[in-house]
Short mmCIF file of C-alpha atoms in Angstrom, two decimals:
data_model
loop_
_atom_site.label_atom_id
_atom_site.label_comp_id
_atom_site.label_asym_id
_atom_site.label_seq_id
_atom_site.Cartn_x
_atom_site.Cartn_y
_atom_site.Cartn_z
CA ASN A 30 -0.01 0.00 -0.01
CA ILE A 31 1.91 2.99 -1.28
CA PRO A 32 0.19 6.34 -1.00
CA CYS A 33 -0.54 7.96 -4.26
CA CYS A 34 -0.93 11.78 -4.70
CA ARG A 35 -1.76 13.67 -7.91
CA ASP A 36 0.96 16.22 -7.45
CA PRO A 37 3.89 17.13 -5.12
CA GLU A 38 1.82 19.80 -3.32
CA THR A 39 -0.88 17.38 -2.26
CA ALA A 40 1.80 14.88 -1.04
CA ALA A 41 3.54 17.66 1.01
CA GLN A 42 0.21 18.68 2.61
CA ALA A 43 -0.60 15.00 3.51
CA LEU A 44 2.90 14.51 4.98
CA ALA A 45 2.51 17.82 6.98
CA ALA A 46 -0.86 16.74 8.32
CA SER A 47 0.58 13.28 9.30
CA ALA A 48 3.50 14.97 11.08
CA THR A 49 1.10 17.31 12.96
CA TYR A 50 -1.08 14.37 14.05
CA ALA A 51 2.00 12.32 15.12
CA ALA A 52 3.18 15.28 17.25
CA TRP A 53 -0.16 15.57 18.89
CA LEU A 54 -0.26 11.86 19.65
CA ALA A 55 3.23 12.09 21.23
CA ARG A 56 2.20 14.88 23.61
CA PRO A 57 1.70 14.07 27.28
CA VAL A 58 -2.02 13.35 28.06
CA GLY A 59 -2.06 15.56 31.15
CA MET A 60 -4.08 15.20 34.27
CA ILE A 61 -7.28 16.60 35.75
CA PRO A 62 -6.08 18.51 38.87
CA GLN A 63 -7.94 18.50 42.15
CA PHE A 64 -8.29 21.75 44.17
CA ASP A 65 -8.14 21.59 47.97
CA ASP A 66 -10.05 24.86 48.48
CA VAL A 67 -13.19 23.74 46.63
CA ARG A 68 -16.29 23.38 48.76
CA ARG A 69 -18.49 21.21 46.60
CA GLU A 70 -21.39 20.61 49.04
CA GLU A 71 -21.81 24.41 49.70
CA ALA A 72 -21.60 25.20 45.93
CA LEU A 73 -24.19 22.53 45.09
CA ALA A 74 -26.59 23.71 47.86
CA ALA A 75 -26.30 27.28 46.66
CA ALA A 76 -26.95 26.20 43.09
CA LYS A 77 -30.06 24.31 44.00
CA ALA A 78 -31.41 27.44 45.60
CA LEU A 79 -31.11 29.52 42.45
CA PRO A 80 -33.94 30.15 39.98
CA GLU A 81 -33.71 29.26 36.25
CA PHE A 82 -32.37 32.72 35.24
CA PRO A 83 -30.67 34.18 38.33
CA GLU A 84 -29.09 37.58 38.48
CA PRO A 85 -25.45 37.14 37.57
CA HIS A 86 -24.22 38.59 40.86
CA ALA A 87 -26.25 35.85 42.69
CA PHE A 88 -23.93 33.31 41.18
CA GLU A 89 -20.81 34.80 42.85
CA VAL A 90 -21.45 32.72 45.95
CA ILE A 91 -21.14 29.53 43.92
CA LEU A 92 -17.98 30.82 42.15
CA HIS A 93 -16.46 31.62 45.54
CA HIS A 94 -17.17 28.08 46.80
CA MET A 95 -15.40 26.70 43.70
CA GLY A 96 -12.33 28.86 44.42
CA ILE A 97 -13.01 31.42 41.62
CA SER A 98 -12.48 34.91 42.90
CA THR A 99 -14.92 37.68 41.76
CA GLN A 100 -14.00 41.28 42.04
CA PRO A 101 -14.09 44.39 39.93
CA GLY A 102 -11.41 44.39 37.22
CA GLN A 103 -10.04 47.01 34.95
CA GLU A 104 -12.55 48.00 32.28
CA THR A 105 -10.99 47.26 28.85
CA PRO A 106 -12.21 48.07 25.31
CA TYR A 107 -11.64 44.38 24.29
CA PRO A 108 -13.56 42.25 26.72
CA LEU A 109 -12.25 38.72 27.36
CA THR A 110 -15.01 36.28 28.31
CA ALA A 111 -14.83 32.70 29.36
CA GLY A 112 -17.55 30.35 30.40
CA ILE A 113 -19.67 27.24 30.07
CA THR A 114 -21.98 26.68 27.20
CA GLN A 115 -24.02 23.64 26.06
CA HIS A 116 -23.06 21.91 22.77
CA PRO A 117 -25.75 19.79 21.27
CA LEU A 118 -23.40 16.77 20.82
CA PHE A 119 -20.81 17.13 23.54
CA GLY A 120 -22.74 18.72 26.39
CA PRO A 121 -21.04 21.40 28.46
CA VAL A 122 -17.97 22.95 26.84
CA LEU A 123 -15.59 25.72 27.68
CA GLN A 124 -15.88 28.77 25.51
CA VAL A 125 -13.22 31.52 25.52
CA GLN A 126 -13.62 34.60 23.42
CA GLU A 127 -11.83 37.91 22.93
CA GLY A 128 -12.61 40.04 19.88
CA GLY A 129 -12.54 37.74 16.86
CA PHE A 130 -10.77 34.88 18.77
CA ILE A 131 -13.22 32.10 19.87
CA ASP A 132 -12.11 28.71 21.06
CA HIS A 133 -14.06 25.76 22.54
CA ARG A 134 -12.83 22.80 24.63
CA ILE A 135 -14.66 19.73 25.76
CA PHE A 136 -14.82 19.05 29.51
CA PRO A 137 -13.12 17.79 31.52
CA LEU A 138 -10.02 19.80 30.80
CA THR A 139 -6.56 18.52 31.57
CA ASP A 140 -3.72 20.76 32.72
CA THR A 141 -1.98 20.44 29.31
CA GLU A 142 -5.16 21.43 27.50
CA SER A 143 -5.58 24.51 29.63
CA GLN A 144 -1.94 25.49 29.07
CA ASP A 145 -2.30 25.08 25.33
CA LEU A 146 -5.41 27.23 25.30
CA THR A 147 -3.77 29.81 27.55
CA GLU A 148 -0.78 30.06 25.20
CA ALA A 149 -3.10 30.48 22.18
CA LEU A 150 -5.09 33.20 24.02
CA ILE A 151 -1.98 35.08 25.15
CA GLY A 152 -0.80 35.17 21.54
CA VAL A 153 -3.87 36.98 20.32
CA SER A 154 -5.06 38.88 23.41
CA ARG A 155 -4.86 42.61 23.83
CA GLN A 156 -5.21 42.62 27.58
CA ILE A 157 -3.93 39.32 28.94
CA SER A 158 -0.26 39.03 29.19
CA SER A 159 2.15 36.30 29.97
CA ALA A 160 2.03 37.40 33.63
CA HIS A 161 -1.57 36.01 33.74
CA ARG A 162 -0.59 32.63 32.31
CA ASN A 163 -1.07 30.64 35.51
CA ALA A 164 -4.12 32.44 36.66
CA LEU A 165 -5.89 31.99 33.28
CA ALA A 166 -5.00 28.26 33.11
CA GLU A 167 -6.28 27.71 36.64
CA LEU A 168 -9.47 29.63 35.90
CA MET A 169 -10.20 27.26 32.94
CA LEU A 170 -9.57 24.20 35.08
CA ARG A 171 -11.89 25.53 37.83
CA LEU A 172 -14.59 26.13 35.21
CA SER A 173 -14.19 22.55 34.07
CA LEU A 174 -14.67 21.39 37.65
CA LEU A 175 -17.64 23.69 38.08
CA SER A 176 -19.38 22.19 35.10
CA GLU A 177 -18.81 18.70 36.46
CA GLU A 178 -19.93 19.53 40.05
CA ILE A 179 -23.06 21.54 39.05
CA PRO A 180 -24.67 19.59 36.17
CA ASP A 181 -27.71 21.90 36.26
CA LEU A 182 -25.64 24.85 35.00
CA LEU A 183 -26.62 25.37 31.45
CA HIS A 184 -24.73 28.63 30.62
CA LEU A 185 -22.29 30.84 32.44
CA THR A 186 -20.32 33.79 31.05
CA LEU A 187 -17.55 35.55 32.99
CA ARG A 188 -15.93 38.75 31.98
CA ILE A 189 -12.24 38.51 32.81
CA ALA A 190 -9.93 41.47 33.23
CA PRO A 191 -6.58 42.06 34.94
CA CYS A 192 -7.09 42.59 38.67
CA THR A 193 -6.67 46.28 39.86
CA ALA A 194 -5.19 45.15 43.20
CA ASP A 195 -2.74 42.53 41.96
CA PRO A 196 -1.50 42.68 38.36
CA GLU A 197 -0.71 39.00 38.19
CA LYS A 198 -4.21 37.98 39.07
CA LEU A 199 -7.44 38.04 36.99
CA ALA A 200 -10.80 39.41 38.11
CA CYS A 201 -13.98 37.58 37.12
CA THR A 202 -17.37 39.19 36.93
CA PRO A 203 -20.43 36.95 36.01
CA ILE A 204 -22.46 38.58 33.27
CA GLY A 205 -24.72 35.70 32.20
CA VAL A 206 -26.12 32.65 34.00
CA SER A 207 -28.88 30.14 33.25
CA MET A 208 -29.75 26.98 35.28
CA ARG A 209 -31.79 23.89 34.44
CA THR A 210 -34.79 23.76 36.63
CA ILE A 211 -35.69 20.50 38.31
CA SER A 212 -39.38 19.93 38.84
#
């Protein structure tokens, strides 16, 4: 079975795609980290008390229980948002968006996946710098844990900005939340 291509350009493209795929397969798989400061029971109890479309600020208690800090950040002309949205085939997915950059990842996220997404975002972001690398990767991992722990969460959007008090931290503000109601 010898591969056959119509022209050298097609052969080069096929070889490049094979090399990219081989590099992806050779990468470490990564692990799903556990966070010691997460209070699952309190977060779940608070989530069950929320209505179907709660005020976004009401969700801050749940974020706090999951170890995600909420505080006012610097207002920026290019808002970065991250959150949980529902995909019709894959269920809850992470969505990160700034300007024209939009990326989705399937939960649960591993540490290597969050680092890859962070690197891609830092490359195109106008407000997130390499100083925020660890904070952004951790936020994505905590959002992955949040979607797992609170399955009734249908949609969450957080506005993310550099923290005014500590330039290496990120401030999160919930701007959209919807919950599945259990009857």
